[in-house]
């Protein structure tokens, strides 16, 4: 009787870990939704960068959390597949287009964020070359990251329906609570970084900051 009660009590709590290949796919899809929205907004800031510099900076820092989670989930799938894990081998390799895009996404991500953080702390003065690198890498990163996110859309509907269902629902991989915690943690982490670094925005949001740069580039 006690064993049955313990089992029932245990089953009433959502699983935090687990899920296997389906759970990994679900986490990637959940993160892709967040990234798709943020990428769309950050792309719009480029149109009116003079007025929306603060938003561009804030969203760029906020992206660090979800983007890190997305790279971790997709990187984990690549690692498990190419190290011969049976479940991931049975699942099959990632789509060839995603495999070809992945190195460009990783490299451009490193360049755009490293250059962006350096620019954030050093300001717009005498940074013409670095700003050019940031602009070019940003365009490449935005285009290929958007393609990579769109590449997961075919599985998006199923993954999100599973994410909304209870953990004991047939066909729903365990670990749903853990995936929501990971996603929330990534968003909160990026938000904390963005808020903490708001004081660094001043050099870029000051009147004429970008105009000064263009005049000396």
PDB file of N, CA and C in Angstrom, residues 24 27 70 73 113 119 124 127 130 181 194 210:
ATOM      1  N   UNK A  24      14.762  16.357 -26.840  1.00  0.00           N
ATOM      2  CA  UNK A  24      15.730  17.284 -27.426  1.00  0.00           C
ATOM      3  C   UNK A  24      15.108  18.070 -28.566  1.00  0.00           C
ATOM      4  N   UNK A  27      12.749  20.699 -27.093  1.00  0.00           N
ATOM      5  CA  UNK A  27      13.463  21.849 -26.533  1.00  0.00           C
ATOM      6  C   UNK A  27      13.971  22.766 -27.643  1.00  0.00           C
ATOM      7  N   UNK A  70      19.786  27.193 -27.556  1.00  0.00           N
ATOM      8  CA  UNK A  70      19.558  26.597 -28.878  1.00  0.00           C
ATOM      9  C   UNK A  70      20.815  25.894 -29.384  1.00  0.00           C
ATOM     10  N   UNK A  73      21.308  22.664 -27.389  1.00  0.00           N
ATOM     11  CA  UNK A  73      20.400  21.564 -27.733  1.00  0.00           C
ATOM     12  C   UNK A  73      20.749  20.948 -29.079  1.00  0.00           C
ATOM     13  N   UNK A 113      28.817  38.472 -31.639  1.00  0.00           N
ATOM     14  CA  UNK A 113      28.637  38.772 -30.226  1.00  0.00           C
ATOM     15  C   UNK A 113      29.930  39.245 -29.560  1.00  0.00           C
ATOM     16  N   UNK A 119      32.466  46.444 -28.680  1.00  0.00           N
ATOM     17  CA  UNK A 119      31.952  47.766 -29.051  1.00  0.00           C
ATOM     18  C   UNK A 119      31.119  48.372 -27.926  1.00  0.00           C
ATOM     19  N   UNK A 124      31.591  54.091 -29.565  1.00  0.00           N
ATOM     20  CA  UNK A 124      31.689  54.229 -31.026  1.00  0.00           C
ATOM     21  C   UNK A 124      32.938  54.943 -31.530  1.00  0.00           C
ATOM     22  N   UNK A 127      36.379  53.183 -33.756  1.00  0.00           N
ATOM     23  CA  UNK A 127      36.107  51.754 -33.862  1.00  0.00           C
ATOM     24  C   UNK A 127      35.535  51.400 -35.238  1.00  0.00           C
ATOM     25  N   UNK A 130      36.168  47.689 -36.428  1.00  0.00           N
ATOM     26  CA  UNK A 130      35.433  46.713 -35.627  1.00  0.00           C
ATOM     27  C   UNK A 130      33.930  46.813 -35.878  1.00  0.00           C
ATOM     28  N   UNK A 181      11.871  24.789 -17.600  1.00  0.00           N
ATOM     29  CA  UNK A 181      12.792  25.459 -16.676  1.00  0.00           C
ATOM     30  C   UNK A 181      14.031  25.946 -17.420  1.00  0.00           C
ATOM     31  N   UNK A 194      21.205  41.801 -19.924  1.00  0.00           N
ATOM     32  CA  UNK A 194      20.812  43.028 -20.614  1.00  0.00           C
ATOM     33  C   UNK A 194      20.550  44.163 -19.622  1.00  0.00           C
ATOM     34  N   UNK A 210      26.212  57.904 -33.329  1.00  0.00           N
ATOM     35  CA  UNK A 210      26.401  57.191 -34.592  1.00  0.00           C
ATOM     36  C   UNK A 210      26.796  58.138 -35.712  1.00  0.00           C
TER      37      UNK A 210
END
